[in-house]
């Protein structure tokens, strides 16, 4: 039996696609290796959102080739799709494949193992592409399953390579989703996280929307929680929010992509909303979901961003009161409009702005966590990782820790009511309402 090892970079969609590829390899009688040692094949699923993402994937490729000179190495994902000429020249990879036709990866590896020939499979996207029928019903965590239901992006933000790496928006059919979620639930998973490259655009090509997908999950026996991954603010309609509010399983954590709180910078980024519209949306959501939380991504150092623009963005982050913010520096991407803009911000200035934004985000996170003290919340506990605490997440995605009095007892995959008693820098501490020991 051949053994295949996976290395995955990037977003939750990439990780879902890796799980789908693992399922394909299992179906072809491959063993999934826990480490690269002794692997016959290695699949590197890459990310190209930032230049550092490219660098990490390429470093992993070189390291893997040095450690496993006789293994078949496949480089797949967004990096080769968006950087075709560069990827084709990489001598360390036996297989170069993009983000299209992942279902062919097993056949490519089998051919390469049998014939030791190099394979390049980089197909262009077109407007008529359909959602590739990949699915995954087995998740190692057995607690939460990220399910990709949407791919591609039509937005063409001025800094982003993703439309070139993923093609245009397309969606998983509802009947396929229903079947997949049913199989996932039968495996014991209790929480579904609906994911996509531009998730809020789900179903538009055939008259459906994100609420339809959430309702299918809610109607599936065994699914007790539903979350949404990153969302575009301009697509969050009143009807969508109202339908989500009607689902008892829906967890009101909204990851609303921001990128900048400065109006001028948002326009230069080709984002489709203003800071004022974003703020109004958070206020509307809070009126519908009083116990909701907001998380987001914020970029610093975009071309032509001034100190005043940066200060405006920092102030906006403070005004919204995010529960958590991922702060990252602008990364030049060849082929994007932003790469050609004048006024590129020096790396040292980006670092200082990253530090300032990160400090503001940390301040607001601690402030948010303090508001949770005294609440009683249902917590879905995760895999046991600590000898001292059971770890789990509240519906708003606050990390909760309760003391682990009995090291032999596991709360994994159980939902238990917890009283939040105090907060730390990045989590809250509490006690189970009932005696669970």
Tab-separated table of C-alpha atoms in Angstrom:
chain	number	residue	atom	x	y	z
A	1	UNK	CA	0.000	0.000	0.000
A	2	UNK	CA	1.382	3.382	-1.022
A	3	UNK	CA	1.566	6.128	1.623
A	4	UNK	CA	0.780	9.773	0.861
A	5	UNK	CA	1.521	12.742	3.117
A	6	UNK	CA	-0.157	16.172	2.902
A	7	UNK	CA	1.177	19.653	3.644
A	8	UNK	CA	-1.482	22.373	3.593
A	9	UNK	CA	-1.166	26.162	3.661
A	10	UNK	CA	-3.751	28.919	3.701
A	11	UNK	CA	-7.447	29.229	4.360
A	12	UNK	CA	-10.134	26.841	5.591
A	13	UNK	CA	-11.174	26.178	1.993
A	14	UNK	CA	-7.690	24.851	1.283
A	15	UNK	CA	-7.863	22.622	4.354
A	16	UNK	CA	-11.264	21.307	3.285
A	17	UNK	CA	-9.901	20.535	-0.171
A	18	UNK	CA	-7.018	18.653	1.404
A	19	UNK	CA	-9.514	16.526	3.355
A	20	UNK	CA	-11.372	15.845	0.090
A	21	UNK	CA	-8.147	14.767	-1.595
A	22	UNK	CA	-7.351	12.492	1.341
A	23	UNK	CA	-10.733	10.848	0.862
A	24	UNK	CA	-9.966	10.289	-2.818
A	25	UNK	CA	-6.627	8.689	-1.974
A	26	UNK	CA	-8.209	6.433	0.659
A	27	UNK	CA	-10.679	5.294	-1.973
A	28	UNK	CA	-7.728	4.315	-4.166
A	29	UNK	CA	-6.175	2.225	-1.351
A	30	UNK	CA	-3.523	4.734	-0.315
A	31	UNK	CA	-2.635	5.104	3.367
A	32	UNK	CA	-2.623	8.678	4.695
A	33	UNK	CA	0.709	9.222	6.455
A	34	UNK	CA	0.997	11.182	9.708
A	35	UNK	CA	4.547	12.279	8.882
A	36	UNK	CA	6.620	12.598	5.707
A	37	UNK	CA	9.064	9.873	6.723
A	38	UNK	CA	8.641	6.901	4.429
A	39	UNK	CA	5.937	8.516	2.306
A	40	UNK	CA	5.778	7.431	-1.330
A	41	UNK	CA	4.061	10.669	-2.327
A	42	UNK	CA	3.660	14.142	-0.841
A	43	UNK	CA	0.927	16.603	-1.841
A	44	UNK	CA	1.635	20.260	-1.046
A	45	UNK	CA	-1.566	22.330	-1.162
A	46	UNK	CA	-0.373	25.925	-1.547
A	47	UNK	CA	-1.685	29.428	-0.873
A	48	UNK	CA	-0.904	32.622	-2.791
A	49	UNK	CA	-2.808	35.295	-0.878
A	50	UNK	CA	0.486	36.847	0.238
A	51	UNK	CA	4.086	36.616	-0.930
A	52	UNK	CA	4.965	34.989	2.390
A	53	UNK	CA	2.408	32.289	1.565
A	54	UNK	CA	4.261	31.627	-1.682
A	55	UNK	CA	7.561	31.504	0.172
A	56	UNK	CA	6.322	28.998	2.743
A	57	UNK	CA	4.999	26.644	0.070
A	58	UNK	CA	8.202	26.827	-1.959
A	59	UNK	CA	10.333	26.295	1.142
A	60	UNK	CA	8.251	23.220	1.996
A	61	UNK	CA	8.723	21.946	-1.552
A	62	UNK	CA	12.518	22.274	-1.373
A	63	UNK	CA	12.697	20.776	2.120
A	64	UNK	CA	10.516	17.829	1.133
A	65	UNK	CA	12.557	17.080	-1.970
A	66	UNK	CA	15.781	17.149	0.033
A	67	UNK	CA	14.341	14.797	2.660
A	68	UNK	CA	12.562	12.455	0.211
A	69	UNK	CA	14.577	12.317	-3.009
A	70	UNK	CA	12.658	9.296	-4.339
A	71	UNK	CA	9.111	10.367	-3.443
A	72	UNK	CA	6.586	11.755	-5.906
A	73	UNK	CA	5.918	15.372	-4.951
A	74	UNK	CA	2.797	17.165	-6.183
A	75	UNK	CA	2.503	20.944	-5.865
A	76	UNK	CA	-1.129	21.971	-6.120
A	77	UNK	CA	-3.380	24.840	-5.088
A	78	UNK	CA	-3.457	28.578	-5.658
A	79	UNK	CA	0.262	29.242	-6.120
A	80	UNK	CA	0.754	27.235	-9.340
A	81	UNK	CA	-2.647	28.306	-10.682
A	82	UNK	CA	-1.821	32.002	-10.321
A	83	UNK	CA	1.902	31.752	-11.104
A	84	UNK	CA	1.959	29.255	-13.946
A	85	UNK	CA	5.261	30.124	-15.621
A	86	UNK	CA	7.168	30.162	-12.330
A	87	UNK	CA	5.559	26.932	-11.117
A	88	UNK	CA	6.323	25.035	-14.316
A	89	UNK	CA	10.028	25.742	-13.828
A	90	UNK	CA	10.249	24.233	-10.338
A	91	UNK	CA	12.542	21.191	-10.615
A	92	UNK	CA	11.612	19.787	-7.201
A	93	UNK	CA	7.989	19.044	-8.152
A	94	UNK	CA	7.027	15.949	-10.156
A	95	UNK	CA	3.431	17.129	-10.520
A	96	UNK	CA	2.274	20.716	-10.985
A	97	UNK	CA	-1.494	21.081	-10.614
A	98	UNK	CA	-3.661	24.099	-9.849
A	99	UNK	CA	-7.047	24.538	-8.220
A	100	UNK	CA	-9.049	22.992	-11.055
A	101	UNK	CA	-9.768	19.277	-11.429
A	102	UNK	CA	-8.590	18.242	-7.951
A	103	UNK	CA	-10.431	14.985	-8.586
A	104	UNK	CA	-7.623	14.001	-10.975
A	105	UNK	CA	-4.841	14.217	-8.385
A	106	UNK	CA	-4.925	10.515	-7.489
A	107	UNK	CA	-4.565	9.463	-11.136
A	108	UNK	CA	-1.676	11.879	-11.609
A	109	UNK	CA	0.166	10.503	-8.573
A	110	UNK	CA	-0.486	6.914	-9.668
A	111	UNK	CA	0.861	7.641	-13.158
A	112	UNK	CA	3.924	9.328	-11.761
A	113	UNK	CA	4.613	6.459	-9.363
A	114	UNK	CA	4.312	3.934	-12.174
A	115	UNK	CA	6.117	5.795	-14.949
A	116	UNK	CA	8.228	8.419	-13.116
A	117	UNK	CA	7.184	11.049	-15.629
A	118	UNK	CA	6.584	14.726	-14.894
A	119	UNK	CA	2.983	15.936	-15.114
A	120	UNK	CA	1.774	19.522	-15.506
A	121	UNK	CA	-2.002	20.022	-15.256
A	122	UNK	CA	-2.863	23.723	-15.186
A	123	UNK	CA	-6.222	24.355	-16.808
A	124	UNK	CA	-7.668	27.836	-17.294
A	125	UNK	CA	-10.984	28.834	-15.765
A	126	UNK	CA	-13.876	30.074	-17.890
A	127	UNK	CA	-17.196	31.744	-17.106
A	128	UNK	CA	-19.117	28.512	-17.636
A	129	UNK	CA	-17.248	26.409	-15.073
A	130	UNK	CA	-19.319	24.432	-12.599
A	131	UNK	CA	-18.560	23.650	-8.981
A	132	UNK	CA	-16.163	20.703	-8.857
A	133	UNK	CA	-17.926	17.725	-7.192
A	134	UNK	CA	-15.470	17.151	-4.345
A	135	UNK	CA	-16.819	16.108	-0.982
A	136	UNK	CA	-15.536	15.062	2.387
A	137	UNK	CA	-17.414	13.045	4.994
A	138	UNK	CA	-14.565	12.200	7.371
A	139	UNK	CA	-13.025	14.777	9.694
A	140	UNK	CA	-10.300	13.985	12.183
A	141	UNK	CA	-11.589	16.450	14.786
A	142	UNK	CA	-15.009	14.747	14.862
A	143	UNK	CA	-16.344	17.974	16.379
A	144	UNK	CA	-16.464	20.632	13.686
A	145	UNK	CA	-16.529	20.247	9.911
A	146	UNK	CA	-15.630	22.991	7.443
A	147	UNK	CA	-17.728	22.396	4.337
A	148	UNK	CA	-16.850	24.253	1.155
A	149	UNK	CA	-20.002	25.292	-0.670
A	150	UNK	CA	-18.703	28.140	-2.851
A	151	UNK	CA	-15.613	28.777	-4.963
A	152	UNK	CA	-14.239	31.653	-7.007
A	153	UNK	CA	-14.595	35.415	-6.820
A	154	UNK	CA	-15.960	38.110	-9.142
A	155	UNK	CA	-14.799	41.122	-7.136
A	156	UNK	CA	-11.244	41.806	-8.389
A	157	UNK	CA	-10.056	43.825	-5.425
A	158	UNK	CA	-6.987	45.743	-6.555
A	159	UNK	CA	-4.570	43.845	-4.271
A	160	UNK	CA	-5.860	40.295	-4.745
A	161	UNK	CA	-4.805	37.344	-6.896
A	162	UNK	CA	-7.683	35.061	-5.893
A	163	UNK	CA	-9.939	35.628	-8.957
A	164	UNK	CA	-6.989	34.497	-11.076
A	165	UNK	CA	-6.265	31.515	-8.816
A	166	UNK	CA	-9.881	30.414	-8.309
A	167	UNK	CA	-11.921	31.597	-11.278
A	168	UNK	CA	-15.427	33.070	-11.087
A	169	UNK	CA	-18.099	32.434	-8.470
A	170	UNK	CA	-19.782	29.044	-8.534
A	171	UNK	CA	-21.707	27.093	-5.914
A	172	UNK	CA	-22.285	23.573	-4.663
A	173	UNK	CA	-25.817	22.390	-5.562
A	174	UNK	CA	-28.184	22.162	-2.607
A	175	UNK	CA	-28.947	18.477	-3.121
A	176	UNK	CA	-25.211	17.663	-3.074
A	177	UNK	CA	-24.796	19.688	0.117
A	178	UNK	CA	-27.725	17.879	1.733
A	179	UNK	CA	-26.179	14.481	1.041
A	180	UNK	CA	-22.727	15.551	2.234
A	181	UNK	CA	-23.951	17.101	5.491
A	182	UNK	CA	-26.041	14.022	6.251
A	183	UNK	CA	-22.965	11.800	5.887
A	184	UNK	CA	-20.885	14.164	8.033
A	185	UNK	CA	-23.510	14.108	10.784
A	186	UNK	CA	-23.593	10.325	10.720
A	187	UNK	CA	-19.867	10.446	11.502
A	188	UNK	CA	-20.551	12.255	14.760
A	189	UNK	CA	-19.750	15.844	13.782
A	190	UNK	CA	-22.021	18.320	15.576
A	191	UNK	CA	-20.989	21.645	14.042
A	192	UNK	CA	-20.911	22.678	10.382
A	193	UNK	CA	-18.954	25.719	9.212
A	194	UNK	CA	-20.089	26.760	5.742
A	195	UNK	CA	-17.049	28.008	3.847
A	196	UNK	CA	-16.133	29.529	0.521
A	197	UNK	CA	-13.830	31.906	-1.274
A	198	UNK	CA	-16.605	34.510	-1.479
A	199	UNK	CA	-19.222	32.805	0.647
A	200	UNK	CA	-21.889	35.518	0.601
A	201	UNK	CA	-22.274	34.995	-3.169
A	202	UNK	CA	-23.421	31.414	-2.624
A	203	UNK	CA	-26.179	30.172	-4.953
A	204	UNK	CA	-26.674	33.339	-6.977
A	205	UNK	CA	-26.226	31.505	-10.296
A	206	UNK	CA	-29.277	29.334	-9.678
A	207	UNK	CA	-31.529	31.491	-7.504
A	208	UNK	CA	-30.465	30.244	-4.067
A	209	UNK	CA	-28.641	31.987	-1.254
A	210	UNK	CA	-26.654	31.333	1.892
A	211	UNK	CA	-29.793	30.978	4.015
A	212	UNK	CA	-30.884	27.998	1.892
A	213	UNK	CA	-27.583	26.245	2.659
A	214	UNK	CA	-27.849	27.024	6.377
A	215	UNK	CA	-31.429	25.733	6.484
A	216	UNK	CA	-30.367	22.426	4.922
A	217	UNK	CA	-27.743	22.009	7.651
A	218	UNK	CA	-30.274	22.898	10.342
A	219	UNK	CA	-32.693	20.269	9.044
A	220	UNK	CA	-30.050	17.535	9.272
A	221	UNK	CA	-30.360	15.265	12.289
A	222	UNK	CA	-27.308	15.483	14.528
A	223	UNK	CA	-26.178	18.958	13.460
A	224	UNK	CA	-26.496	21.223	16.485
A	225	UNK	CA	-24.426	24.192	15.382
A	226	UNK	CA	-24.005	26.126	12.132
A	227	UNK	CA	-21.403	28.802	11.475
A	228	UNK	CA	-20.429	30.911	8.502
A	229	UNK	CA	-16.860	31.646	7.478
A	230	UNK	CA	-15.673	34.970	6.031
A	231	UNK	CA	-18.403	37.157	4.501
A	232	UNK	CA	-18.493	40.154	2.177
A	233	UNK	CA	-20.405	42.971	3.947
A	234	UNK	CA	-22.296	44.203	0.901
A	235	UNK	CA	-24.068	40.858	0.460
A	236	UNK	CA	-25.635	40.639	3.949
A	237	UNK	CA	-29.286	41.406	3.227
A	238	UNK	CA	-32.059	41.902	5.771
A	239	UNK	CA	-33.830	38.782	4.502
A	240	UNK	CA	-30.701	36.662	4.920
A	241	UNK	CA	-30.188	37.860	8.484
A	242	UNK	CA	-33.837	37.282	9.374
A	243	UNK	CA	-33.767	33.708	8.051
A	244	UNK	CA	-30.547	32.952	9.921
A	245	UNK	CA	-32.078	34.353	13.110
A	246	UNK	CA	-34.887	31.789	12.823
A	247	UNK	CA	-32.424	28.865	13.042
A	248	UNK	CA	-31.775	27.717	16.641
A	249	UNK	CA	-28.518	26.089	15.525
A	250	UNK	CA	-27.057	29.265	14.042
A	251	UNK	CA	-24.025	30.637	15.910
A	252	UNK	CA	-24.024	34.456	15.720
A	253	UNK	CA	-20.339	35.018	14.997
A	254	UNK	CA	-19.901	37.174	11.902
A	255	UNK	CA	-16.504	37.342	10.214
A	256	UNK	CA	-17.107	40.419	8.080
A	257	UNK	CA	-14.159	41.153	5.832
A	258	UNK	CA	-13.077	44.775	6.387
A	259	UNK	CA	-9.509	45.265	5.026
A	260	UNK	CA	-9.477	48.947	6.006
A	261	UNK	CA	-11.529	51.378	8.039
A	262	UNK	CA	-10.423	54.303	5.872
A	263	UNK	CA	-12.830	55.438	3.156
A	264	UNK	CA	-10.082	56.538	0.763
A	265	UNK	CA	-8.193	53.277	1.128
A	266	UNK	CA	-11.317	51.153	0.648
A	267	UNK	CA	-11.989	52.923	-2.636
A	268	UNK	CA	-8.401	52.371	-3.796
A	269	UNK	CA	-8.741	48.694	-2.872
A	270	UNK	CA	-11.873	48.447	-5.065
A	271	UNK	CA	-13.911	47.246	-2.126
A	272	UNK	CA	-17.671	47.479	-2.736
A	273	UNK	CA	-18.733	49.234	0.491
A	274	UNK	CA	-17.825	52.279	2.530
A	275	UNK	CA	-16.734	52.358	6.155
A	276	UNK	CA	-20.043	54.027	7.007
A	277	UNK	CA	-22.003	51.217	5.328
A	278	UNK	CA	-19.922	48.619	7.159
A	279	UNK	CA	-20.597	50.279	10.520
A	280	UNK	CA	-24.325	50.511	9.780
A	281	UNK	CA	-24.357	46.781	8.966
A	282	UNK	CA	-22.766	45.866	12.295
A	283	UNK	CA	-25.369	47.963	14.084
A	284	UNK	CA	-28.180	46.257	12.158
A	285	UNK	CA	-26.800	42.796	12.916
A	286	UNK	CA	-26.473	43.654	16.616
A	287	UNK	CA	-30.134	44.655	16.661
A	288	UNK	CA	-31.099	41.225	15.286
A	289	UNK	CA	-28.470	39.183	17.202
A	290	UNK	CA	-27.875	40.925	20.566
A	291	UNK	CA	-25.274	38.326	21.628
A	292	UNK	CA	-23.315	38.315	18.379
A	293	UNK	CA	-19.602	38.864	17.889
A	294	UNK	CA	-17.690	40.366	14.989
A	295	UNK	CA	-14.303	39.226	13.753
A	296	UNK	CA	-12.442	40.528	10.733
A	297	UNK	CA	-9.242	40.943	8.719
A	298	UNK	CA	-7.466	44.298	8.436
A	299	UNK	CA	-4.633	45.228	6.092
A	300	UNK	CA	-2.044	47.898	6.847
A	301	UNK	CA	0.415	49.569	4.516
A	302	UNK	CA	-1.672	49.593	1.346
A	303	UNK	CA	-0.115	51.737	-1.423
A	304	UNK	CA	-0.567	55.483	-0.826
A	305	UNK	CA	-1.900	54.889	2.698
A	306	UNK	CA	-0.898	57.932	4.730
A	307	UNK	CA	-0.424	58.226	8.477
A	308	UNK	CA	-3.821	59.914	8.587
A	309	UNK	CA	-5.449	57.085	6.618
A	310	UNK	CA	-3.916	54.552	8.986
A	311	UNK	CA	-5.122	56.476	12.035
A	312	UNK	CA	-8.635	56.566	10.548
A	313	UNK	CA	-8.536	52.785	10.101
A	314	UNK	CA	-7.312	52.200	13.674
A	315	UNK	CA	-10.056	54.446	15.027
A	316	UNK	CA	-12.657	52.560	13.014
A	317	UNK	CA	-11.528	49.216	14.428
A	318	UNK	CA	-11.936	50.636	17.919
A	319	UNK	CA	-15.418	51.980	17.087
A	320	UNK	CA	-16.760	48.655	15.826
A	321	UNK	CA	-15.480	46.727	18.839
A	322	UNK	CA	-14.353	43.531	17.171
A	323	UNK	CA	-14.002	40.374	19.237
A	324	UNK	CA	-10.922	39.460	17.218
A	325	UNK	CA	-8.957	40.979	14.339
A	326	UNK	CA	-6.392	39.366	12.073
A	327	UNK	CA	-3.964	42.130	11.151
A	328	UNK	CA	-1.625	41.678	8.201
A	329	UNK	CA	0.719	43.792	6.094
A	330	UNK	CA	-0.034	44.560	2.452
A	331	UNK	CA	1.880	42.192	0.181
A	332	UNK	CA	2.630	43.127	-3.426
A	333	UNK	CA	1.229	40.598	-5.899
A	334	UNK	CA	2.433	40.675	-9.487
A	335	UNK	CA	-0.467	41.062	-11.909
A	336	UNK	CA	-2.691	43.127	-9.604
A	337	UNK	CA	-3.527	46.829	-9.973
A	338	UNK	CA	-2.102	47.636	-6.556
A	339	UNK	CA	1.298	46.291	-7.563
A	340	UNK	CA	1.556	49.035	-10.199
A	341	UNK	CA	0.403	51.865	-7.915
A	342	UNK	CA	2.788	54.623	-6.931
A	343	UNK	CA	3.363	55.357	-3.267
A	344	UNK	CA	4.311	51.868	-2.105
A	345	UNK	CA	4.701	51.969	1.692
A	346	UNK	CA	8.156	51.038	3.072
A	347	UNK	CA	8.328	47.754	4.977
A	348	UNK	CA	9.456	49.490	8.162
A	349	UNK	CA	6.386	51.730	8.103
A	350	UNK	CA	4.155	48.695	7.481
A	351	UNK	CA	5.628	47.012	10.546
A	352	UNK	CA	4.987	50.038	12.766
A	353	UNK	CA	1.406	50.272	11.519
A	354	UNK	CA	0.943	46.535	12.058
A	355	UNK	CA	2.088	46.970	15.657
A	356	UNK	CA	-0.296	49.878	16.238
A	357	UNK	CA	-3.273	48.084	14.688
A	358	UNK	CA	-2.479	44.859	16.538
A	359	UNK	CA	-2.343	46.734	19.850
A	360	UNK	CA	-5.727	48.359	19.178
A	361	UNK	CA	-7.207	44.978	18.198
A	362	UNK	CA	-5.845	43.324	21.367
A	363	UNK	CA	-7.299	46.109	23.492
A	364	UNK	CA	-10.755	45.626	21.963
A	365	UNK	CA	-10.510	41.834	22.276
A	366	UNK	CA	-9.855	42.035	26.006
A	367	UNK	CA	-12.670	44.555	26.318
A	368	UNK	CA	-15.018	42.167	24.502
A	369	UNK	CA	-13.998	39.201	26.652
A	370	UNK	CA	-14.741	41.192	29.806
A	371	UNK	CA	-18.333	41.627	28.605
A	372	UNK	CA	-18.739	37.839	28.624
A	373	UNK	CA	-18.096	37.437	32.348
A	374	UNK	CA	-21.267	36.392	34.151
A	375	UNK	CA	-22.946	34.854	31.126
A	376	UNK	CA	-24.042	31.224	30.917
A	377	UNK	CA	-23.280	29.803	27.479
A	378	UNK	CA	-23.392	26.400	25.753
A	379	UNK	CA	-19.847	25.253	24.986
A	380	UNK	CA	-18.889	22.628	22.413
A	381	UNK	CA	-15.722	21.008	23.737
A	382	UNK	CA	-12.835	20.100	21.450
A	383	UNK	CA	-10.136	17.445	21.404
A	384	UNK	CA	-8.357	17.247	24.775
A	385	UNK	CA	-5.060	19.111	24.408
A	386	UNK	CA	-4.339	20.322	27.918
A	387	UNK	CA	-3.825	18.349	31.153
A	388	UNK	CA	-5.213	21.311	33.088
A	389	UNK	CA	-8.264	22.430	31.111
A	390	UNK	CA	-11.101	21.248	28.927
A	391	UNK	CA	-11.235	23.606	25.913
A	392	UNK	CA	-14.286	24.539	23.903
A	393	UNK	CA	-16.075	27.330	22.081
A	394	UNK	CA	-19.179	29.339	22.865
A	395	UNK	CA	-21.600	30.216	20.027
A	396	UNK	CA	-19.831	33.581	19.547
A	397	UNK	CA	-16.553	31.648	19.128
A	398	UNK	CA	-15.111	32.751	22.445
A	399	UNK	CA	-12.592	30.167	23.640
A	400	UNK	CA	-13.718	28.806	27.010
A	401	UNK	CA	-11.579	26.857	29.480
A	402	UNK	CA	-12.847	24.918	32.489
A	403	UNK	CA	-10.660	23.100	35.001
A	404	UNK	CA	-9.930	19.471	34.224
A	405	UNK	CA	-10.325	17.877	37.638
A	406	UNK	CA	-10.320	14.310	36.351
A	407	UNK	CA	-7.528	13.750	33.767
A	408	UNK	CA	-9.236	10.539	32.620
A	409	UNK	CA	-12.514	12.243	31.732
A	410	UNK	CA	-12.981	13.722	28.255
A	411	UNK	CA	-15.650	16.240	27.266
A	412	UNK	CA	-14.782	16.060	23.582
A	413	UNK	CA	-17.749	16.639	21.281
A	414	UNK	CA	-20.112	17.397	24.155
A	415	UNK	CA	-22.130	20.614	24.472
A	416	UNK	CA	-22.267	21.725	28.100
A	417	UNK	CA	-23.586	24.871	29.774
A	418	UNK	CA	-20.796	26.910	31.345
A	419	UNK	CA	-20.866	29.957	33.608
A	420	UNK	CA	-18.126	32.386	32.542
A	421	UNK	CA	-16.334	33.582	35.663
A	422	UNK	CA	-13.286	35.503	34.461
A	423	UNK	CA	-11.396	36.436	31.320
A	424	UNK	CA	-7.789	36.329	30.219
A	425	UNK	CA	-6.030	37.989	27.293
A	426	UNK	CA	-7.399	35.602	24.679
A	427	UNK	CA	-9.987	33.368	26.362
A	428	UNK	CA	-12.454	33.081	29.216
A	429	UNK	CA	-12.533	30.745	32.198
A	430	UNK	CA	-15.620	29.221	33.752
A	431	UNK	CA	-17.334	26.300	35.453
A	432	UNK	CA	-19.886	23.786	34.208
A	433	UNK	CA	-23.395	24.514	35.411
A	434	UNK	CA	-24.009	20.828	36.223
A	435	UNK	CA	-21.672	18.408	37.963
A	436	UNK	CA	-19.933	16.717	35.063
A	437	UNK	CA	-17.286	14.946	37.098
